[in-house]
Coordinates of C-alpha atoms in Angstrom, one line a residue:
M15 CA -11.4 18.2 12.3
L16 CA -8.2 16.4 11.5
Y17 CA -6.2 18.9 13.6
T18 CA -8.6 18.3 16.5
C19 CA -8.2 14.5 16.3
L20 CA -4.4 14.8 16.2
C21 CA -4.3 17.2 19.2
R22 CA -6.6 14.9 21.1
T23 CA -4.4 11.8 20.4
Y24 CA -1.3 13.8 21.3
S25 CA -2.6 15.0 24.6
T26 CA -4.6 11.9 25.7
S27 CA -1.6 10.0 27.3
C28 CA -0.7 13.0 29.6
W29 CA -4.4 13.7 30.3
N30 CA -5.0 10.1 31.4
H31 CA -2.2 10.4 34.0
D32 CA -3.5 13.7 35.6
G33 CA -1.3 15.9 33.4
D34 CA -2.4 19.3 32.0
P35 CA -3.4 18.6 28.3
V36 CA -3.4 22.4 27.6
Q37 CA 0.3 22.6 28.2
L38 CA 0.9 20.0 25.5
L39 CA -1.0 22.1 23.0
K40 CA 1.2 25.1 23.6
I41 CA 3.7 23.8 21.0
S42 CA 5.0 27.2 20.1
D43 CA 6.1 27.9 23.7
S44 CA 7.9 24.6 23.9
V45 CA 9.8 25.3 20.6
A46 CA 10.7 28.8 21.8
Q47 CA 12.1 27.3 25.1
F48 CA 14.0 24.7 23.1
R49 CA 15.6 27.3 20.8
Q50 CA 16.5 29.5 23.8
A51 CA 18.1 26.5 25.5
L52 CA 20.2 25.9 22.4
K53 CA 21.2 29.5 22.2
D54 CA 22.3 29.5 25.9
N55 CA 24.1 26.2 25.6
P56 CA 25.1 25.0 22.1
R57 CA 25.8 21.5 23.6
F58 CA 22.3 21.2 25.1
L59 CA 21.3 18.2 23.0
Q60 CA 24.7 16.4 23.4
E61 CA 24.5 16.8 27.2
K62 CA 20.9 15.4 27.3
V63 CA 22.1 12.4 25.2
L64 CA 25.0 11.8 27.6
H65 CA 22.7 12.1 30.7
Y66 CA 19.8 10.1 29.6
F67 CA 21.4 7.5 27.3
K68 CA 25.2 7.1 27.4
D69 CA 25.8 7.7 31.1
N70 CA 22.5 6.3 32.3
T71 CA 23.0 3.2 34.5
H72 CA 19.3 2.4 34.7
R73 CA 19.1 0.2 31.6
L74 CA 18.1 -3.3 30.5
T75 CA 20.0 -5.2 27.9
L76 CA 17.8 -7.9 26.3
S77 CA 19.0 -10.4 23.7
M78 CA 16.8 -12.8 21.7
S79 CA 17.9 -16.0 19.9
P80 CA 15.8 -17.9 17.4
D81 CA 14.8 -21.5 18.1
E82 CA 14.6 -23.6 14.9
A83 CA 12.2 -26.1 16.6
Y84 CA 9.9 -23.4 18.0
L85 CA 6.9 -24.1 15.9
E86 CA 7.1 -27.9 16.5
K87 CA 7.4 -27.3 20.3
Q88 CA 4.5 -25.0 20.2
V89 CA 2.3 -27.5 18.3
K90 CA 3.4 -30.3 20.7
A91 CA 2.6 -28.2 23.8
E92 CA -0.8 -27.3 22.4
E93 CA -1.6 -30.9 21.6
E94 CA -0.6 -32.1 25.1
K95 CA -2.6 -29.3 26.8
L96 CA -5.6 -30.1 24.6
Q97 CA -5.4 -33.9 25.5
K98 CA -5.2 -33.1 29.2
K99 CA -8.3 -30.9 29.1
V100 CA -10.3 -33.4 27.0
Q101 CA -9.4 -36.3 29.3
A102 CA -10.6 -34.2 32.3
L103 CA -14.1 -33.7 30.7
S104 CA -17.0 -35.8 31.8
E105 CA -19.7 -36.9 29.4
S106 CA -22.0 -34.2 30.6
D107 CA -19.2 -31.6 30.0
K108 CA -18.7 -32.8 26.5
K109 CA -22.5 -32.7 25.8
D110 CA -22.6 -29.2 27.2
I111 CA -19.8 -28.0 25.0
Y112 CA -21.4 -29.6 21.9
E113 CA -24.7 -27.9 22.6
K114 CA -23.1 -24.5 23.2
G115 CA -21.3 -24.9 19.9
L116 CA -24.6 -25.5 18.1
E117 CA -26.0 -22.5 19.9
L118 CA -23.1 -20.3 18.8
L119 CA -23.5 -21.5 15.2
S120 CA -27.2 -20.7 15.3
V121 CA -26.5 -17.1 16.7
Q122 CA -23.8 -16.6 14.0
S123 CA -26.2 -17.6 11.2
K124 CA -29.0 -15.3 12.4
I125 CA -29.6 -12.1 10.5
Q126 CA -29.1 -9.2 12.9
D127 CA -31.8 -6.6 13.3
A128 CA -30.1 -3.2 12.6
S129 CA -33.3 -1.2 12.3
C130 CA -32.8 0.4 15.7
L131 CA -29.5 1.9 14.6
P132 CA -29.3 5.4 13.2
A133 CA -28.3 5.4 9.5
L134 CA -28.0 7.6 6.5
K135 CA -30.1 7.0 3.4
V136 CA -28.8 6.8 -0.1
S137 CA -30.9 9.9 -0.8
D138 CA -28.8 11.8 1.7
I139 CA -25.7 11.4 -0.5
E140 CA -24.8 14.4 -2.7
P141 CA -25.6 13.6 -6.3
T142 CA -22.5 15.5 -7.7
I143 CA -18.9 15.7 -6.8
A144 CA -16.9 18.8 -5.8
V145 CA -14.8 19.9 -8.7
T146 CA -11.1 20.3 -8.2
P147 CA -9.8 22.9 -10.6
V148 CA -6.3 22.4 -12.1
E149 CA -4.2 24.3 -14.6
M150 CA -1.9 22.6 -17.1
G151 CA 1.4 24.2 -18.1
T152 CA 4.9 23.3 -19.1
A153 CA 8.4 23.8 -17.6
G154 CA 11.3 23.2 -20.0
G155 CA 9.0 21.3 -22.3
V156 CA 7.8 19.0 -19.4
P157 CA 4.0 18.9 -18.7
V158 CA 3.1 20.3 -15.3
Q159 CA -0.2 20.2 -13.4
Y160 CA -0.8 23.1 -11.1
C161 CA -3.4 22.8 -8.3
E162 CA -4.0 25.8 -6.1
Q163 CA -4.9 24.7 -2.6
P164 CA -4.9 26.0 1.0
T165 CA -1.7 24.1 1.9
N166 CA -0.8 26.3 4.9
G167 CA 2.5 27.5 3.7
M168 CA 3.6 24.1 2.2
V169 CA 4.5 23.2 -1.4
Y170 CA 4.0 19.7 -2.6
F171 CA 5.9 18.4 -5.7
R172 CA 5.5 15.2 -7.6
A173 CA 7.0 13.9 -10.8
M174 CA 6.2 10.8 -12.7
C175 CA 9.2 9.3 -14.7
S176 CA 8.4 6.7 -17.3
L177 CA 9.9 3.3 -17.4
N178 CA 9.0 2.7 -21.0
T179 CA 12.6 2.7 -22.2
L180 CA 13.9 0.5 -19.4
P181 CA 15.2 -2.9 -20.6
E182 CA 13.3 -5.9 -19.1
D183 CA 16.4 -7.3 -17.4
L184 CA 16.6 -4.1 -15.2
K185 CA 13.0 -4.0 -14.0
L186 CA 13.6 -6.2 -10.9
Y187 CA 16.2 -3.7 -9.8
V188 CA 13.9 -0.7 -9.9
P189 CA 12.5 -1.0 -6.3
L190 CA 16.0 -1.2 -5.0
F191 CA 17.0 1.8 -7.1
C192 CA 14.1 3.8 -5.7
S193 CA 14.9 2.9 -2.1
V194 CA 18.7 3.9 -2.3
I195 CA 18.8 6.8 -4.7
T196 CA 17.9 9.4 -2.1
K197 CA 20.1 7.8 0.6
M198 CA 23.5 7.4 -1.1
G199 CA 24.6 11.0 -1.2
C200 CA 24.5 13.4 -4.2
G201 CA 26.4 16.4 -5.5
G202 CA 28.9 17.6 -2.9
L203 CA 27.0 15.8 -0.1
D204 CA 27.8 12.4 1.4
Y205 CA 24.8 10.3 2.5
R206 CA 24.8 11.8 6.1
Q207 CA 24.9 15.4 4.8
Q208 CA 22.2 14.6 2.3
A209 CA 19.9 13.2 5.0
Q210 CA 20.6 16.2 7.2
Q211 CA 19.7 18.6 4.4
M212 CA 16.5 16.7 3.5
E213 CA 15.5 16.8 7.2
L214 CA 16.3 20.5 7.5
K215 CA 14.8 21.8 4.3
T216 CA 12.0 19.4 3.3
G217 CA 9.1 17.4 4.7
G218 CA 10.6 14.3 3.1
M219 CA 11.9 13.3 -0.4
S220 CA 11.1 9.8 -1.8
I221 CA 11.0 7.8 -5.0
S222 CA 8.7 4.8 -5.4
T223 CA 7.5 2.5 -8.1
S224 CA 4.2 3.3 -9.7
V225 CA 2.0 1.1 -11.8
N226 CA -1.3 2.6 -12.8
P227 CA -3.9 0.6 -14.7
D228 CA -5.6 2.4 -17.6
Y229 CA -9.1 3.5 -16.7
S230 CA -10.6 2.1 -19.9
N231 CA -8.5 -0.9 -21.0
V232 CA -7.4 -3.7 -18.7
D233 CA -4.4 -4.5 -20.9
M234 CA -3.1 -1.0 -20.8
Y235 CA -1.2 0.7 -18.0
E236 CA 1.4 3.3 -17.1
Q237 CA 4.7 2.2 -15.6
G238 CA 7.0 4.6 -13.8
V239 CA 8.6 5.9 -10.7
L240 CA 7.0 8.6 -8.6
L241 CA 9.1 11.4 -7.1
S242 CA 7.4 13.0 -4.0
S243 CA 8.6 15.8 -1.8
S244 CA 7.2 18.7 0.2
C245 CA 8.7 21.8 1.9
L246 CA 7.9 25.2 3.4
E247 CA 7.5 27.9 0.8
R248 CA 10.7 29.6 1.9
N249 CA 12.7 26.3 1.3
L250 CA 11.6 25.8 -2.3
P251 CA 15.0 26.6 -3.9
D252 CA 16.8 24.2 -1.4
M253 CA 14.4 21.4 -2.2
F254 CA 14.8 21.7 -5.9
H255 CA 18.6 22.0 -5.5
L256 CA 18.5 18.6 -3.8
W257 CA 16.5 17.1 -6.6
S258 CA 18.9 18.6 -9.2
D259 CA 21.8 16.9 -7.4
I260 CA 20.0 13.6 -7.3
F261 CA 19.3 13.9 -11.0
N262 CA 22.7 15.1 -12.1
S263 CA 25.2 13.6 -9.7
P264 CA 23.9 10.8 -7.5
H265 CA 26.7 8.8 -5.6
F266 CA 26.9 5.2 -6.7
D267 CA 30.4 4.4 -5.4
D268 CA 30.0 3.4 -1.8
E269 CA 29.5 -0.4 -1.7
E270 CA 29.4 -0.5 2.1
R271 CA 26.6 2.0 2.3
L272 CA 24.7 0.1 -0.4
R273 CA 25.1 -3.1 1.5
V274 CA 23.5 -1.5 4.6
L275 CA 20.6 -0.3 2.5
V276 CA 20.2 -3.6 0.8
M277 CA 20.1 -5.5 4.1
M278 CA 17.5 -3.1 5.5
S279 CA 15.3 -3.3 2.4
A280 CA 15.5 -7.1 2.3
Q281 CA 14.7 -7.4 6.0
E282 CA 11.7 -5.0 5.7
L283 CA 10.3 -7.0 2.8
A284 CA 10.7 -10.3 4.7
N285 CA 9.2 -8.9 7.9
G286 CA 6.2 -7.5 5.9
I287 CA 5.0 -11.0 4.9
S288 CA 3.7 -11.9 8.3
Y289 CA 1.9 -8.5 8.7
S290 CA 0.7 -8.0 5.1
G291 CA 0.6 -11.5 3.8
H292 CA -2.8 -10.9 2.3
M293 CA -1.4 -8.1 0.1
Y294 CA 1.4 -10.5 -1.2
A295 CA -1.3 -13.2 -1.8
M296 CA -3.5 -10.7 -3.8
T297 CA -0.5 -9.5 -5.8
R298 CA 0.6 -13.0 -6.7
A299 CA -3.0 -14.1 -7.6
A300 CA -3.3 -11.2 -10.0
R301 CA 0.0 -11.9 -11.7
S302 CA -1.3 -14.1 -14.5
L303 CA -4.5 -12.0 -15.2
T304 CA -3.4 -8.6 -16.4
P305 CA -0.1 -6.9 -17.5
T306 CA -0.5 -4.5 -14.5
G307 CA -0.7 -7.5 -12.1
E308 CA 2.4 -9.0 -13.7
L309 CA 4.5 -5.8 -13.2
Q310 CA 3.2 -5.3 -9.7
E311 CA 4.3 -8.8 -8.7
T312 CA 7.8 -7.9 -10.1
F313 CA 7.9 -4.6 -8.2
G314 CA 6.3 -5.5 -4.9
G315 CA 5.3 -9.2 -4.7
M316 CA 7.0 -12.4 -3.6
E317 CA 9.2 -12.3 -6.7
Q318 CA 10.7 -9.0 -5.3
V319 CA 11.1 -10.6 -1.9
K320 CA 13.0 -13.5 -3.4
F321 CA 15.2 -11.2 -5.5
M322 CA 16.1 -8.9 -2.6
K323 CA 17.0 -12.0 -0.5
R324 CA 19.4 -13.1 -3.3
I325 CA 21.0 -9.6 -3.5
A326 CA 21.4 -9.4 0.3
E327 CA 23.3 -12.7 0.2
M328 CA 25.7 -11.6 -2.5
P329 CA 29.3 -11.3 -1.2
D330 CA 30.2 -8.6 -3.8
L331 CA 27.8 -5.8 -4.8
T332 CA 30.0 -4.4 -7.5
Q333 CA 27.7 -5.6 -10.2
V334 CA 24.7 -4.0 -8.5
L335 CA 26.6 -0.7 -8.2
R336 CA 27.2 -0.8 -11.9
T337 CA 23.5 -1.5 -12.6
L338 CA 22.2 1.6 -10.8
P339 CA 23.7 4.2 -13.2
R340 CA 22.2 2.3 -16.1
I341 CA 18.7 2.6 -14.5
K342 CA 19.3 6.2 -13.6
R343 CA 20.0 7.1 -17.3
H344 CA 16.6 5.6 -18.3
I345 CA 14.5 7.0 -15.5
L346 CA 15.8 10.4 -14.4
N347 CA 15.2 11.8 -17.8
P348 CA 13.2 15.1 -18.3
L349 CA 11.9 13.9 -21.7
N350 CA 10.1 11.1 -19.9
M351 CA 8.6 13.1 -17.1
R352 CA 5.5 15.0 -16.1
C353 CA 5.1 17.0 -12.9
A354 CA 2.4 18.2 -10.4
V355 CA 2.6 21.0 -7.9
N356 CA 0.1 21.8 -5.1
A357 CA 0.6 25.2 -3.4
T358 CA -1.3 28.3 -2.2
P359 CA -2.4 30.7 -4.9
Q360 CA 0.0 33.4 -3.6
K361 CA 3.0 31.1 -4.1
M362 CA 2.1 29.2 -7.2
S363 CA 4.0 31.5 -9.5
D364 CA 7.2 31.2 -7.3
A365 CA 6.7 27.4 -7.4
A366 CA 6.3 27.4 -11.1
G367 CA 9.5 29.4 -11.5
Q368 CA 11.4 26.9 -9.3
V369 CA 10.1 24.0 -11.3
D370 CA 11.3 25.8 -14.5
N371 CA 14.7 26.3 -13.0
F372 CA 14.8 22.6 -11.9
M373 CA 14.1 21.5 -15.4
S374 CA 16.8 23.8 -16.8
N375 CA 19.3 22.3 -14.3
V376 CA 18.6 18.7 -15.3
A377 CA 18.3 19.4 -19.0
S378 CA 21.7 17.8 -19.6
N379 CA 20.1 14.4 -19.0
K380 CA 17.9 14.8 -22.1
K381 CA 20.7 13.7 -24.5
D382 CA 20.8 10.3 -22.9
R383 CA 17.5 8.9 -24.4
K384 CA 15.1 9.7 -27.1
P385 CA 11.6 10.9 -26.1
V386 CA 8.9 8.3 -25.6
R387 CA 5.2 8.3 -25.2
S388 CA 5.5 8.5 -21.4
D389 CA 1.9 7.7 -20.3
I390 CA 0.6 4.4 -21.6
T391 CA 2.0 1.0 -22.2
E392 CA -0.1 -1.5 -24.1
E393 CA 0.4 -5.2 -24.3
P394 CA -2.1 -6.6 -26.9
N395 CA -0.4 -10.0 -26.9
F396 CA -0.9 -10.6 -23.2
K397 CA -2.8 -13.8 -22.5
P398 CA -4.5 -14.2 -19.1
C399 CA -4.3 -17.7 -17.7
Q400 CA -5.4 -19.7 -14.7
M401 CA -2.7 -20.2 -12.0
K402 CA -2.7 -21.5 -8.4
T403 CA 0.4 -20.8 -6.3
F404 CA 1.3 -21.9 -2.8
F405 CA 4.1 -20.5 -0.7
P406 CA 5.0 -22.5 2.4
M407 CA 5.7 -20.2 5.2
P408 CA 7.1 -20.6 8.8
F409 CA 3.9 -19.4 10.6
P410 CA 0.7 -21.2 11.6
I411 CA -1.8 -19.1 9.7
N412 CA -2.8 -18.6 6.0
F413 CA -3.2 -15.6 3.7
V414 CA -5.6 -16.6 0.9
S415 CA -6.6 -14.8 -2.2
E416 CA -8.4 -15.4 -5.4
C417 CA -8.5 -12.8 -8.2
I418 CA -10.9 -12.8 -11.2
R419 CA -10.3 -10.7 -14.4
T420 CA -13.3 -8.4 -14.9
V421 CA -13.6 -4.8 -16.3
P422 CA -11.8 -1.4 -16.1
F423 CA -13.0 1.7 -14.2
T424 CA -15.1 3.3 -17.0
H425 CA -17.0 0.1 -18.0
E426 CA -20.7 0.1 -17.3
D427 CA -20.5 -3.0 -15.1
Y428 CA -17.7 -1.6 -12.8
A429 CA -20.1 0.2 -10.5
S430 CA -22.2 -2.9 -10.0
L431 CA -19.1 -5.0 -9.2
N432 CA -17.9 -2.3 -6.8
I433 CA -21.2 -2.3 -4.8
L434 CA -21.3 -6.1 -5.0
S435 CA -17.8 -6.4 -3.4
R436 CA -18.9 -4.3 -0.4
M437 CA -22.2 -6.2 0.0
M438 CA -20.5 -9.6 -0.2
T439 CA -17.9 -8.5 2.4
A440 CA -20.3 -7.2 5.0
K441 CA -23.2 -9.6 4.5
Y442 CA -21.5 -12.9 3.7
L443 CA -17.7 -13.1 3.7
H444 CA -17.2 -11.4 7.1
G445 CA -19.6 -13.8 8.8
E446 CA -18.2 -17.0 7.1
I447 CA -14.5 -16.2 7.2
R448 CA -14.1 -14.3 10.4
E449 CA -17.0 -15.1 12.7
K450 CA -17.3 -18.8 11.8
G451 CA -13.9 -19.5 10.2
G452 CA -11.8 -17.8 12.8
A453 CA -9.7 -15.6 10.5
Y454 CA -8.7 -12.1 11.6
G455 CA -10.4 -10.7 8.5
G456 CA -11.6 -11.3 4.9
G457 CA -13.6 -9.8 2.1
A458 CA -13.7 -8.7 -1.5
R459 CA -12.6 -5.7 -3.4
V460 CA -12.5 -4.4 -7.0
G461 CA -10.0 -2.4 -8.9
G462 CA -7.4 -2.5 -11.7
G463 CA -9.7 -4.7 -13.8
L464 CA -9.9 -7.4 -11.1
F465 CA -12.4 -8.7 -8.6
T466 CA -10.3 -9.9 -5.6
F467 CA -11.2 -12.1 -2.7
Y468 CA -8.9 -12.4 0.3
S469 CA -8.6 -13.6 3.9
Y470 CA -6.1 -12.4 6.6
R471 CA -4.5 -14.5 9.2
D472 CA -6.7 -17.4 8.4
P473 CA -6.6 -20.9 10.1
N474 CA -8.1 -22.3 7.0
S475 CA -6.8 -22.5 3.4
V476 CA -8.6 -24.5 0.7
Q477 CA -11.9 -24.2 2.8
T478 CA -11.7 -20.5 2.4
L479 CA -11.5 -20.8 -1.4
S480 CA -14.7 -22.8 -1.1
T481 CA -16.3 -20.0 0.9
F482 CA -15.3 -17.5 -1.9
R483 CA -17.2 -19.6 -4.4
K484 CA -20.2 -20.0 -2.1
S485 CA -20.4 -16.2 -1.8
V486 CA -21.0 -16.0 -5.5
D487 CA -23.8 -18.6 -5.3
W488 CA -25.3 -16.6 -2.4
V489 CA -25.5 -13.5 -4.6
R490 CA -26.8 -15.3 -7.6
S491 CA -29.6 -16.8 -5.5
G492 CA -30.7 -13.3 -4.6
Q493 CA -30.5 -13.9 -0.8
F494 CA -30.1 -10.2 0.0
T495 CA -32.4 -7.2 0.6
Q496 CA -32.7 -3.7 -0.7
Q497 CA -31.4 -2.6 2.7
D498 CA -28.2 -4.7 2.1
I499 CA -27.7 -2.9 -1.2
D500 CA -28.2 0.5 0.3
E501 CA -25.7 -0.2 3.1
A502 CA -23.2 -1.3 0.5
K503 CA -23.7 1.9 -1.5
L504 CA -23.3 4.0 1.7
S505 CA -20.0 2.1 2.4
V506 CA -18.7 2.7 -1.2
F507 CA -19.7 6.4 -1.0
S508 CA -18.0 6.8 2.3
A509 CA -14.8 5.9 0.5
V510 CA -15.5 7.9 -2.6
D511 CA -16.4 11.0 -0.6
S512 CA -13.7 10.6 2.1
P513 CA -11.9 13.9 2.8
V514 CA -8.9 14.6 0.5
A515 CA -6.0 16.6 2.0
P516 CA -5.0 19.7 0.1
S517 CA -1.7 18.0 -0.7
N518 CA -3.5 15.2 -2.6
K519 CA -6.1 17.2 -4.5
G520 CA -5.9 16.5 -8.2
M521 CA -3.7 13.4 -7.7
G522 CA -6.3 11.1 -9.2
R523 CA -6.1 13.0 -12.4
F524 CA -2.3 13.3 -12.3
L525 CA -1.6 9.6 -11.6
S526 CA -4.4 7.8 -13.4
G527 CA -5.9 10.3 -15.7
I528 CA -9.3 10.1 -14.0
T529 CA -10.9 13.5 -14.4
D530 CA -13.8 14.9 -12.5
E531 CA -16.1 14.1 -15.4
L532 CA -15.1 10.4 -15.2
K533 CA -15.7 10.4 -11.5
Q534 CA -19.1 12.0 -11.9
A535 CA -20.1 9.4 -14.5
H536 CA -19.0 6.6 -12.2
R537 CA -20.9 8.3 -9.3
E538 CA -24.1 8.2 -11.3
R539 CA -23.6 4.6 -12.2
L540 CA -23.2 3.8 -8.5
F541 CA -26.5 5.4 -7.7
A542 CA -28.1 3.3 -10.5
V543 CA -27.0 -0.1 -9.3
T544 CA -29.9 -2.5 -8.6
D545 CA -30.3 -6.0 -7.3
K546 CA -30.8 -7.3 -10.9
S547 CA -27.5 -5.7 -12.1
M548 CA -25.6 -7.3 -9.2
V549 CA -27.0 -10.7 -9.8
D550 CA -26.2 -10.3 -13.5
V551 CA -22.5 -9.3 -13.1
A552 CA -22.0 -12.0 -10.5
G553 CA -23.2 -14.6 -13.0
R554 CA -21.3 -13.1 -16.0
Y555 CA -18.0 -12.4 -14.3
L556 CA -17.7 -14.5 -11.1
G557 CA -19.6 -17.7 -11.9
I558 CA -17.8 -21.0 -12.5
G559 CA -16.9 -21.4 -16.2
Q560 CA -17.3 -17.6 -16.8
R561 CA -14.1 -16.4 -15.2
T562 CA -10.4 -16.3 -15.6
C563 CA -8.9 -16.5 -12.1
G564 CA -5.7 -16.7 -10.2
V565 CA -5.2 -18.1 -6.7
A566 CA -2.4 -17.7 -4.2
I567 CA -2.0 -19.0 -0.6
L568 CA 0.8 -18.1 1.8
G569 CA 0.8 -20.5 4.8
P570 CA 2.1 -23.5 6.7
E571 CA 2.9 -26.8 5.0
N572 CA -0.3 -28.2 3.4
D573 CA -0.5 -31.8 2.4
T574 CA -3.8 -31.4 0.6
I575 CA -2.2 -28.8 -1.7
K576 CA 1.0 -30.7 -2.2
K577 CA -1.0 -33.7 -3.5
D578 CA -3.0 -31.6 -5.9
P579 CA -1.2 -31.3 -9.3
S580 CA -3.1 -28.1 -10.2
W581 CA -1.1 -26.2 -7.6
V582 CA 2.4 -24.7 -8.1
V583 CA 4.3 -25.1 -4.8
K584 CA 7.2 -22.6 -4.4

């Protein structure tokens, strides 16, 4: 089905313009023609670039310059336009607009009749999950999870490297380390050659930060970096050779290349705020509630944005270049690793052999650090606290979030909170925040020991926080039906039972330690959720006076917040 959807998307544009969609599906023929063209003329690509790009006179050069007073001019123009339209209205026009507004509010407040729509029933949902078999082994003393899957000739490799030995002063640098380590060159390859080899021999190689909350304790988590790559079965030796060079001899001597990567990373983070501001708001709101939230803010929140901006403005990056090898010695250490491989049954033994060779090739890194317990970090002295943070931003909309500390995945109340979040989103928050409030979106979610409210591109700020609190009162008053609960359950199960690609099978177990048995137990608790259990958890965890919460807003200048001493304004 996924292949069908991709093919349909790929061919639709041509089809819509009277092209032949069947020709677009004959990819093998096109590849064969391309290879023949390269064989006949080795400069085939260069000549195309010259013809269509370099020597093409049909071009448009467009330059854009920022205007510091853009927002002020926009507000002024809007105000003038509004005044003109209001002045042109007669009394009857004003009365008509007012009455239509009341009519709209009445329609928005009505409960829609969805009985005519086809729908699944909770009884249609499979009571048990499909089991994903995995085998545990070792390679050079490193734990390895093997998962045999129909990967169509691909091999998927992941490795988790612990951060438990990394000094606190280096943690802010970890996302930067992850973004540059595969792009600076390694072994006998400069960064261009490395990029070419990765393109030729793999489906991509990446390193990213990973913070996984423990499934049974809110104050425990795993901190690490996740190595991910994939390749065709025939390219296994080449892929692991590249990983070996990255482990053993990464290049940290090209300041100019580092500067380019730093500028790109800082710009991407800054640009991401206007598109994913709700994610930054949620991350910031969670910072003071759990150790996981605090570390996620360090790695991917506004703190990281501010840090990367400072690094990008540094005239000399020598100190940063000296920091990267220190981080490498702590992270790229086989003693602090565990791995996972997804491949076909026929090639699993070959893949296992290559992992074993890889571990032998990077064994020299073992002498750098003593072994650590690589899976769990516990912070028993962490004290959750209330915090409200506001970030003034140069755009006219708000991203609002409120997080409440609740329970971990295996707790008996987690399932009720999960269903509750979906029901509140669909039956209350969507209507109040989007339909009435005018935001692009909003809702609630649960995970990582937190219950999180959020709004996206919201014209309101503190009013939305009031809506979050009113949604809790709505639940506690029992103003919902059994059909609402069933719809919420179906929504949750649609996510729980969504298709998992062969490349990602077993990843829940590998990353978070959540086994099929734990998933099945959670599934049974989801089925058992009732109206009483949801009212109960809403009162015990979300009610005023019962909760420890954090709040964050990213948005335009706000006088109300500035005058309120309970807010921290950044």
